[in-house]
Coordinates of C-alpha atoms in Angstrom, one line a residue:
Chain A
X1 CA 20.1 10.9 -174.8
X2 CA 17.1 12.3 -176.4
X3 CA 14.2 10.1 -177.8
X4 CA 15.3 12.3 -181.3
X5 CA 18.9 9.7 -180.9
X6 CA 16.9 7.0 -181.4
X7 CA 14.5 7.5 -184.3
X8 CA 15.5 5.7 -187.0
X9 CA 12.3 6.2 -189.5
X10 CA 9.5 8.7 -190.0
X11 CA 6.0 7.4 -191.3
X12 CA 4.5 10.3 -193.1
X13 CA 0.5 10.7 -193.3
X14 CA 0.8 7.9 -196.4
X15 CA 2.6 5.1 -194.4
X16 CA 0.4 5.4 -191.3
X17 CA -2.6 4.6 -193.4
X18 CA -0.6 2.1 -195.1
X19 CA 0.2 0.3 -191.9
X20 CA -3.7 0.5 -190.7
X21 CA -4.8 -0.8 -194.2
X22 CA -2.6 -4.0 -194.0
X23 CA -0.1 -3.0 -196.5
X24 CA 2.9 -5.4 -196.2
X25 CA 5.4 -3.6 -197.3
X26 CA 5.0 -1.0 -194.6
X27 CA 4.4 -3.7 -191.8
X28 CA 7.8 -4.9 -192.9
X29 CA 9.8 -2.0 -192.7
X30 CA 8.6 -1.1 -189.8
X31 CA 8.9 -4.5 -187.7
X32 CA 12.5 -4.2 -189.2
X33 CA 13.8 -1.2 -187.2
X34 CA 11.5 -1.7 -184.6
X35 CA 12.8 -5.2 -184.1
X36 CA 16.4 -3.7 -184.1
X37 CA 15.7 -1.5 -180.9
X38 CA 15.0 1.5 -183.1
X39 CA 12.0 4.1 -182.7
X40 CA 9.8 4.8 -185.5
X41 CA 8.4 8.6 -185.2
X42 CA 4.8 9.2 -186.4
X43 CA 4.4 13.1 -186.7
X44 CA 1.6 14.2 -184.5
X45 CA 0.1 16.3 -187.7
X46 CA 0.5 12.8 -190.0
X47 CA -1.4 11.0 -187.4
X48 CA -4.0 13.3 -186.9
X49 CA -4.3 13.5 -190.5
X50 CA -4.4 9.5 -190.9
X51 CA -7.5 9.7 -188.8
X52 CA -9.3 11.5 -191.4
X53 CA -9.3 8.8 -193.6
X54 CA -8.5 5.9 -191.8
X55 CA -11.5 3.5 -191.4
X56 CA -9.9 1.7 -187.7
X57 CA -9.1 4.4 -185.1
X58 CA -8.1 0.9 -183.0
X59 CA -5.2 0.3 -186.1
X60 CA -3.9 3.4 -185.0
X61 CA -3.9 3.2 -181.9
X62 CA -2.0 0.5 -181.9
X63 CA 0.6 1.8 -184.0
X64 CA 1.1 4.9 -181.0
X65 CA 0.8 2.9 -178.3
X66 CA 3.3 0.6 -179.1
X67 CA 6.8 1.0 -177.4
X68 CA 9.0 1.3 -180.6
X69 CA 6.9 3.8 -181.7
X70 CA 7.2 7.6 -181.3
X71 CA 4.0 10.2 -181.3
X72 CA 6.2 13.4 -181.7
X73 CA 5.5 17.2 -182.6
X74 CA 7.2 19.9 -184.0
X75 CA 9.3 21.8 -181.9
X76 CA 8.2 25.7 -181.7
X77 CA 12.0 27.1 -181.6
X78 CA 12.0 25.1 -185.2
X79 CA 9.1 27.4 -187.0
X80 CA 11.4 28.9 -189.4
X81 CA 13.1 25.3 -190.6
X82 CA 9.2 24.3 -190.7
X83 CA 8.1 26.7 -193.0
X84 CA 11.0 26.3 -195.5
X85 CA 10.1 22.6 -195.8
X86 CA 6.3 23.6 -196.1
X87 CA 7.3 25.8 -199.1
X88 CA 8.9 22.7 -200.2
X89 CA 6.3 19.7 -200.0
X90 CA 3.2 22.3 -199.8
X91 CA 1.5 20.2 -197.4
X92 CA 2.2 20.4 -193.5
X93 CA 2.2 16.8 -192.3
X94 CA 4.7 15.9 -194.8
X95 CA 6.5 19.3 -193.6
X96 CA 6.4 18.0 -190.2
X97 CA 7.5 14.3 -191.5
X98 CA 10.6 15.8 -193.3
X99 CA 11.5 18.1 -190.2
X100 CA 11.6 15.0 -188.0
X101 CA 13.8 13.2 -190.7
X102 CA 16.2 16.1 -190.8
X103 CA 16.5 16.4 -187.6
X104 CA 16.6 12.7 -186.4
X105 CA 18.9 12.3 -190.3
X106 CA 16.5 9.4 -191.4
X107 CA 14.3 8.3 -194.1
X108 CA 10.5 9.1 -194.3
X109 CA 8.3 6.2 -195.1
X110 CA 6.0 7.4 -197.9
X111 CA 4.0 6.1 -200.8
X112 CA 4.5 9.8 -202.5
X113 CA 8.2 9.9 -203.0
X114 CA 7.4 12.6 -205.5
X115 CA 6.3 15.3 -202.7
X116 CA 9.6 15.4 -201.2
X117 CA 11.5 15.3 -204.2
X118 CA 12.4 19.4 -203.8
X119 CA 14.1 18.4 -200.9
X120 CA 17.9 18.1 -201.7
X121 CA 17.2 15.5 -204.6
X122 CA 14.7 13.5 -202.8
X123 CA 16.6 11.6 -201.1
X124 CA 14.6 11.7 -197.7
X125 CA 12.0 9.5 -199.1
X126 CA 11.9 5.9 -198.7
X127 CA 9.1 5.1 -201.0
X128 CA 6.9 1.6 -200.5
X129 CA 4.4 0.6 -202.8
X130 CA 0.8 -1.4 -202.5
Chain B
X1 CA 1.9 -15.9 -171.9
X2 CA 5.3 -15.4 -170.5
X3 CA 6.4 -16.2 -173.8
X4 CA 4.3 -13.4 -175.3
X5 CA 5.4 -11.0 -172.8
X6 CA 9.0 -11.9 -173.5
X7 CA 8.3 -11.7 -177.5
X8 CA 6.8 -8.0 -176.8
X9 CA 9.7 -6.9 -175.0
X10 CA 12.8 -8.2 -177.2
X11 CA 10.8 -8.0 -180.9
X12 CA 8.6 -4.8 -180.4
X13 CA 8.3 -4.8 -184.2
X14 CA 7.0 -8.4 -184.7
X15 CA 4.6 -7.9 -181.5
X16 CA 3.4 -4.4 -183.3
X17 CA 2.4 -6.9 -186.7
X18 CA 0.7 -9.2 -184.8
X19 CA -1.3 -6.6 -182.8
X20 CA -2.3 -5.2 -185.9
X21 CA -3.4 -8.7 -187.4
X22 CA -0.3 -8.5 -189.9
X23 CA 2.0 -11.6 -190.7
X24 CA 5.8 -11.9 -191.3
X25 CA 7.2 -13.6 -194.3
X26 CA 10.9 -14.4 -194.9
X27 CA 10.3 -12.8 -198.7
X28 CA 8.7 -9.1 -196.5
X29 CA 11.6 -9.4 -194.5
X30 CA 14.3 -9.6 -196.8
X31 CA 12.4 -6.7 -199.1
X32 CA 12.4 -4.7 -196.0
X33 CA 15.8 -5.1 -195.5
X34 CA 16.6 -4.1 -198.9
X35 CA 14.6 -1.1 -199.2
X36 CA 15.6 0.1 -196.4
X37 CA 19.3 -0.6 -196.8
X38 CA 19.1 1.4 -200.5
X39 CA 17.5 4.3 -198.4
X40 CA 20.0 4.3 -196.1
X41 CA 22.5 4.4 -198.9
X42 CA 21.2 7.1 -201.0
X43 CA 20.7 9.3 -197.9
X44 CA 24.9 10.0 -197.4
X45 CA 26.1 12.2 -194.8
X46 CA 26.8 14.7 -197.9
X47 CA 23.2 14.8 -198.6
X48 CA 21.7 15.6 -195.3
X49 CA 24.4 18.0 -194.7
X50 CA 23.5 19.5 -198.0
X51 CA 19.5 19.7 -197.0
X52 CA 20.3 21.3 -193.9
X53 CA 21.6 24.0 -195.8
X54 CA 18.7 23.8 -198.1
X55 CA 16.2 24.2 -195.3
X56 CA 18.1 26.3 -192.9
X57 CA 18.3 23.3 -190.4
X58 CA 20.7 24.0 -187.3
X59 CA 22.7 20.2 -187.2
X60 CA 21.9 19.3 -183.8
X61 CA 24.8 18.8 -181.3
X62 CA 26.3 15.6 -180.7

């Protein structure tokens, strides 16, 4: 079984920043998934993008180093699917998050659900407020 | 300390929140469960298949 099989939630850049900024809605959803023994995926590009805005690198490290999270990159042989997703969301980190979610068959936690509205009918997005 | 170590192993999400200085509440947990349930209900196998077809994703082997 690959790590992908255990991924149950993907955090995009907005969700990663939400965690770092202590937004309860993000923390509780992450806790719910992680305590169930499932993995929360952190796309490499989203982590890098979050780092540009995060004021606390230590909290990014806390998130990335937890056994229930997995920092993961795009698969090279999925470049064409990534390109199709990029055309729909117009943001490479968001496209990476969507690709992971499509592969794992799970949701993307996001503060920007409209960004994913052109993928299907927007079903991939799990919106949070805060 | 042993209790903390066991806690981190058994409840990695709770341990993560504590490490980040966040607290979990019954109301927060209930809200998170509801949000996840609603999201998972929207992302049906049919919806996921449609998305995979739309973006040219190859379904992963079981």
